[in-house]
Amino acid sequence: MNSIFEQVGQMEADIECNLPSELIEMIICHFDGRTMLQFKLLSKRYYAIANNACHHNRLWKKICNKEIPKQYIFDLFNKQIDKFVSLESISEIEYEGLYKHWLQWQNTVFNKMLISEQHFLGLDNINIIVCHKLEVKVIFKKHMCILSLIEHDKKVCMENYILESYNPNMQQSIMPNSQTIINQYRKDLQKRMTYYRNGLVVYTDQTPGGNPKKYYTVQLTCANTNTFTTQSWYNCYLNLKPKLFKRGLCFKFRSIMCASIEHGLVIGRTPYDDIIIYDISKRYCMILHSWLDGKYSKATAMYIYLNILFIGTENGYLLAYRLKCRDDLLNLKKSNILLEDRLNIGPIIKLDIMDYMNIKAVIVASSSKVLWIKID
């Protein structure tokens, strides 16, 4: 009896002998994404025919739009495509890569591996981490450090990745000359404040009506944007009375752990330490009194990427849950756990995702340490 490989080879030979390329291209136009990828592996001829059909018929763009929910496509774009690139100029090769990344994130179980770490001793606590392509921006109160992850060996292990700073003399360490000062105080702005009223800019120490300027002070606490949909969301604390501000703002937040324009969600905590989930589009919130299992203590950091919710806890657990529907977010199920790992890092305060080229990683930050954890 012939092996399966011999049967596939015989079938391939029969098809190549009997079917012209034009007919194969017509058949290819009806493939789904997984079938297309498998078909390309059958032979060099099929690989060339499939690439030609995809290029002339924009098949990968159609497949992505059909099989991947729109909000997840924009999620992938934000991680892999430069923000100045027009959506219309994205090539078929990039759409194919997009689809492959989508499939890789749909694994039922994640294997993790620590590939790099960075300590920030002697500096202020980390406030924010921001990932773009292979770069991670670590932002403190008045400083920012930019680190790039570089793979210098085909083998996958922690020693095969290095962290590079924009300073060529910097590697695996943070020195003062690699930091960028942000929000630097300027004496010439001490007595000059900008106010907007009826579209006009007014420079004065007293606002119209005689109210002191501190009455209008705001403090930005969280922001999220999507450059491809030109949408943004922000939250700030205002000294004005809440009753003067309506239009969907939720005043039940004490702190915010996660905001996502793509998913239309903001997740944080109430003054009573309960989890609060706010729907941006529908403008309503839900308060959850019991959410995580007791052994995880409480959630201190979150990040939603595609249909996955990543959670960092007070006692160092890194969790990942598959979200198949909205109920999976409101009621976390053990059957949806993709990753559960306790890290020797202390309370996790920030999470972000790196999804570029062949690197899929979760960036985990405590107050003074950042880990790069590769996901397979």
XYZ file of C-alpha atoms in Angstrom:
376
model
C 0.000 0.000 0.000
C 1.373 3.397 -0.992
C 2.212 5.886 1.741
C 0.292 9.130 2.061
C 3.287 11.029 0.631
C 3.325 8.824 -2.485
C -0.427 9.305 -2.899
C -0.101 13.089 -2.645
C 2.801 13.037 -5.113
C 0.810 10.929 -7.578
C -2.229 13.216 -7.230
C -0.012 16.258 -7.810
C 1.474 14.693 -10.937
C -1.977 13.824 -12.301
C -3.302 17.335 -11.724
C -0.246 18.985 -13.253
C -0.596 16.847 -16.352
C -4.306 17.383 -16.869
C -5.177 20.892 -15.659
C -3.914 24.070 -17.330
C -2.657 26.964 -15.214
C -5.592 29.196 -16.177
C -8.097 26.678 -14.799
C -6.091 26.221 -11.597
C -6.103 29.995 -11.097
C -9.888 30.038 -11.417
C -10.145 27.300 -8.771
C -7.723 29.099 -6.461
C -9.987 32.148 -6.375
C -12.467 30.123 -4.273
C -9.950 28.912 -1.644
C -10.041 30.033 1.960
C -6.846 31.178 3.663
C -5.768 27.876 5.190
C -6.382 25.970 1.946
C -4.389 28.562 0.024
C -1.379 28.176 2.307
C -1.524 24.370 2.067
C -1.917 24.486 -1.714
C 1.220 26.612 -2.084
C 3.249 23.915 -0.334
C 2.365 21.161 -2.826
C 4.890 22.091 -5.508
C 6.916 24.940 -6.952
C 4.503 25.174 -9.875
C 1.472 25.533 -7.609
C 3.380 28.054 -5.511
C 4.017 30.217 -8.576
C 0.441 29.855 -9.868
C -1.015 30.770 -6.468
C 1.215 33.834 -6.134
C 0.238 34.991 -9.615
C -3.482 34.522 -8.911
C -3.232 36.316 -5.564
C -1.345 39.237 -7.085
C -3.760 39.856 -9.974
C -6.980 39.219 -8.013
C -5.980 40.685 -4.617
C -6.974 37.372 -3.043
C -5.159 37.806 0.269
C -6.874 41.128 0.886
C -10.242 39.469 0.196
C -9.375 36.518 2.439
C -8.334 38.784 5.323
C -11.473 40.901 5.033
C -13.642 37.775 4.915
C -12.040 35.635 7.634
C -10.651 38.182 10.106
C -12.997 40.575 11.939
C -12.354 44.159 10.916
C -11.257 45.368 14.347
C -8.613 42.632 14.490
C -7.258 43.610 11.066
C -6.666 47.136 12.368
C -5.080 45.627 15.476
C -2.603 43.742 13.261
C -1.994 46.824 11.102
C -1.036 48.888 14.148
C 1.675 46.391 15.085
C 3.107 45.604 11.645
C 2.452 48.462 9.214
C 3.975 51.917 9.445
C 1.358 54.500 10.377
C 2.170 56.672 7.332
C 1.316 53.870 4.880
C -2.069 54.142 3.170
C -4.345 51.114 3.461
C -4.750 51.089 -0.321
C -1.006 50.699 -0.832
C -0.626 47.574 1.329
C 0.649 44.764 -0.882
C -0.570 41.192 -1.232
C 2.616 39.965 0.435
C 1.832 42.090 3.483
C -1.758 40.828 3.583
C -0.487 37.248 3.387
C 1.885 37.927 6.272
C -1.000 39.488 8.168
C -3.079 36.333 7.721
C -0.207 34.093 8.851
C 0.222 36.166 12.013
C -3.511 35.877 12.662
C -3.340 32.074 12.406
C -0.343 31.905 14.735
C -2.234 33.786 17.444
C -5.112 31.276 17.178
C -3.122 28.411 18.746
C -5.006 26.658 21.528
C -2.011 26.755 23.904
C 0.897 29.205 24.071
C 4.464 28.134 24.746
C 6.522 30.907 26.302
C 10.239 31.623 26.512
C 12.131 34.502 28.115
C 14.301 36.065 25.406
C 15.482 39.259 27.090
C 15.136 41.407 30.176
C 16.160 44.873 31.296
C 16.556 46.371 34.763
C 16.051 50.064 35.491
C 17.633 50.487 38.900
C 18.044 53.956 40.353
C 15.345 55.514 38.167
C 11.767 56.511 38.894
C 9.079 53.867 38.589
C 8.029 52.902 35.068
C 4.845 54.696 33.998
C 4.141 53.419 30.488
C 5.583 50.985 27.954
C 4.803 51.343 24.256
C 5.644 48.754 21.566
C 6.044 49.472 17.872
C 7.556 46.870 15.562
C 10.718 45.707 17.399
C 11.051 48.800 19.576
C 9.913 49.276 23.149
C 9.624 52.755 24.618
C 9.930 52.673 28.403
C 8.538 55.922 29.773
C 9.188 57.280 33.245
C 7.914 60.506 34.773
C 10.457 62.704 32.996
C 12.562 60.272 30.997
C 12.107 57.858 28.125
C 14.351 54.963 27.106
C 14.019 53.369 23.663
C 15.221 49.792 23.217
C 15.255 47.648 20.070
C 15.168 43.865 20.108
C 17.557 42.332 17.581
C 17.860 38.652 16.688
C 21.444 37.773 15.810
C 21.238 34.005 15.501
C 18.797 31.596 13.870
C 18.619 29.512 17.025
C 15.951 30.586 19.476
C 17.205 31.113 22.992
C 17.640 34.037 25.326
C 21.320 34.504 24.442
C 20.443 34.983 20.764
C 18.634 38.275 21.334
C 20.189 41.588 22.290
C 18.748 44.927 23.320
C 20.055 47.945 21.477
C 19.667 51.591 22.421
C 19.836 54.486 19.981
C 23.190 55.311 21.533
C 25.696 53.001 19.706
C 27.724 52.583 22.906
C 24.673 51.323 24.761
C 23.860 47.652 25.091
C 22.124 45.831 27.920
C 22.401 48.902 30.141
C 20.724 52.244 30.562
C 22.902 55.319 30.993
C 21.793 58.948 31.407
C 22.916 59.883 27.889
C 20.466 57.362 26.409
C 17.468 59.028 28.009
C 15.247 61.651 26.448
C 13.802 64.322 28.703
C 10.078 64.780 28.196
C 7.724 67.329 29.753
C 10.737 69.389 30.740
C 9.797 72.416 32.848
C 10.394 75.780 31.193
C 10.604 78.953 33.259
C 9.355 81.127 30.390
C 6.042 79.254 30.514
C 5.545 79.750 34.226
C 3.085 82.631 33.834
C 1.704 81.818 30.435
C -1.221 79.459 29.998
C -3.198 78.670 26.844
C -6.984 78.694 26.869
C -9.386 77.995 24.028
C -12.786 79.638 24.029
C -15.094 79.829 21.013
C -12.213 78.798 18.771
C -9.948 81.654 19.952
C -6.684 81.309 21.839
C -6.343 83.492 24.944
C -3.110 83.877 26.951
C -3.817 84.976 30.506
C -3.355 84.025 34.125
C -7.073 84.470 34.709
C -9.689 82.806 32.544
C -12.779 84.709 31.375
C -15.118 85.015 34.335
C -12.339 85.528 36.863
C -11.847 81.858 37.760
C -8.260 80.873 38.585
C -6.502 78.716 36.009
C -6.183 75.761 38.411
C -9.986 75.504 38.226
C -9.574 74.230 34.658
C -6.584 71.971 35.222
C -6.756 68.514 33.623
C -4.468 65.529 34.023
C -4.318 62.969 31.223
C -4.537 59.478 32.709
C -4.968 57.243 29.668
C -5.120 57.524 25.875
C -5.510 55.146 22.947
C -5.445 55.829 19.215
C -5.681 53.984 15.921
C -3.871 55.725 13.080
C -5.597 53.666 10.380
C -9.123 54.572 11.488
C -8.106 58.044 12.770
C -9.966 57.308 16.000
C -8.801 58.195 19.478
C -10.008 57.965 23.050
C -8.671 59.615 26.168
C -9.489 59.973 29.837
C -8.444 62.732 32.183
C -9.143 64.014 35.657
C -10.742 67.444 35.726
C -11.155 69.915 38.565
C -14.511 70.960 37.145
C -17.603 69.389 38.635
C -18.490 66.108 36.871
C -22.085 67.204 36.321
C -20.870 69.760 33.774
C -19.423 66.990 31.587
C -21.710 64.417 30.021
C -21.747 62.747 26.586
C -20.747 59.249 27.631
C -18.028 59.932 30.151
C -17.896 57.435 33.013
C -16.987 58.843 36.419
C -16.809 55.496 38.199
C -13.147 54.912 37.285
C -10.519 55.198 39.967
C -7.800 53.908 37.647
C -7.553 52.553 34.106
C -5.605 49.419 33.184
C -6.533 48.968 29.529
C -8.115 50.988 26.711
C -8.632 49.733 23.156
C -10.212 51.641 20.288
C -10.272 48.464 18.153
C -12.326 46.581 20.734
C -14.264 49.621 21.940
C -13.436 48.839 25.578
C -11.930 50.523 28.612
C -11.137 48.376 31.663
C -10.183 49.713 35.068
C -11.077 49.812 38.746
C -13.685 51.627 40.791
C -12.936 53.432 44.086
C -14.106 50.226 45.796
C -11.490 48.170 43.899
C -14.019 46.355 41.692
C -13.359 45.753 37.994
C -15.236 48.123 35.692
C -15.652 47.507 31.947
C -16.796 50.471 29.865
C -18.169 50.137 26.322
C -17.013 53.178 24.322
C -19.565 52.912 21.517
C -22.629 52.030 23.611
C -21.564 54.323 26.462
C -22.393 52.066 29.364
C -20.330 50.328 32.017
C -20.494 47.078 33.948
C -19.026 46.543 37.405
C -17.715 43.070 38.288
C -17.271 42.311 41.987
C -15.577 38.922 41.505
C -13.566 38.378 38.333
C -10.242 36.548 38.762
C -9.616 33.344 40.681
C -8.444 33.999 44.244
C -4.963 32.517 43.742
C -4.098 35.300 41.284
C -4.688 38.000 43.913
C -5.966 40.871 41.730
C -5.386 42.178 38.212
C -2.965 45.116 38.003
C -2.315 45.291 34.237
C -4.204 44.288 31.092
C -3.813 44.309 27.334
C -6.259 43.146 24.652
C -4.749 42.007 21.360
C -6.907 40.392 18.685
C -9.219 37.947 20.487
C -6.890 37.489 23.461
C -6.955 39.170 26.874
C -3.579 39.362 28.635
C -3.635 39.981 32.389
C -0.815 40.769 34.806
C -1.520 40.298 38.505
C -0.343 41.709 41.804
C 1.499 38.496 42.699
C 3.310 38.198 39.349
C 1.043 35.927 37.297
C 0.914 36.424 33.533
C -2.369 35.107 32.121
C -3.858 34.923 28.638
C -7.525 34.173 27.896
C -9.189 33.489 24.550
C -12.187 35.781 23.999
C -14.742 34.074 21.760
C -17.607 36.388 22.708
C -18.366 39.278 25.057
C -19.422 36.877 27.816
C -15.889 35.414 27.846
C -14.659 38.837 28.957
C -17.259 39.257 31.672
C -16.884 35.671 32.955
C -13.317 34.405 32.640
C -13.310 30.639 32.062
C -10.545 28.137 32.816
C -11.263 26.431 29.500
C -10.185 29.611 27.682
C -6.776 29.928 29.372
C -3.944 30.001 26.817
C -1.108 30.943 29.155
C -0.579 30.818 32.913
C 2.856 31.582 34.271
C 4.140 33.069 37.510
C 7.044 35.434 36.912
C 9.728 36.455 39.378
C 9.058 40.135 38.789
C 6.746 41.316 41.557
C 3.505 43.161 40.804
C 3.015 43.550 37.047
C 2.070 47.150 36.247
C 2.101 47.304 32.420
C 1.710 44.938 29.446
C 2.135 45.355 25.706
C 2.446 43.084 22.671
C 5.228 42.838 20.103
C 4.028 41.258 16.846
C 6.421 41.974 14.011
C 8.346 39.797 11.534
C 9.024 36.477 13.282
C 8.752 37.872 16.808
C 5.573 37.411 18.825
C 6.205 38.501 22.386
C 4.505 39.820 25.495
C 6.314 42.775 27.061
C 5.870 42.653 30.840
C 6.861 45.510 33.143
C 7.094 45.883 36.894
C 8.097 49.158 38.549
C 11.788 48.707 37.653
C 12.078 45.726 35.299
C 10.940 44.804 31.780
C 10.751 41.257 30.366
C 10.468 40.154 26.728
C 8.564 36.824 26.688
C 8.385 35.120 23.296
C 5.124 33.337 22.460
C 4.841 30.293 20.155
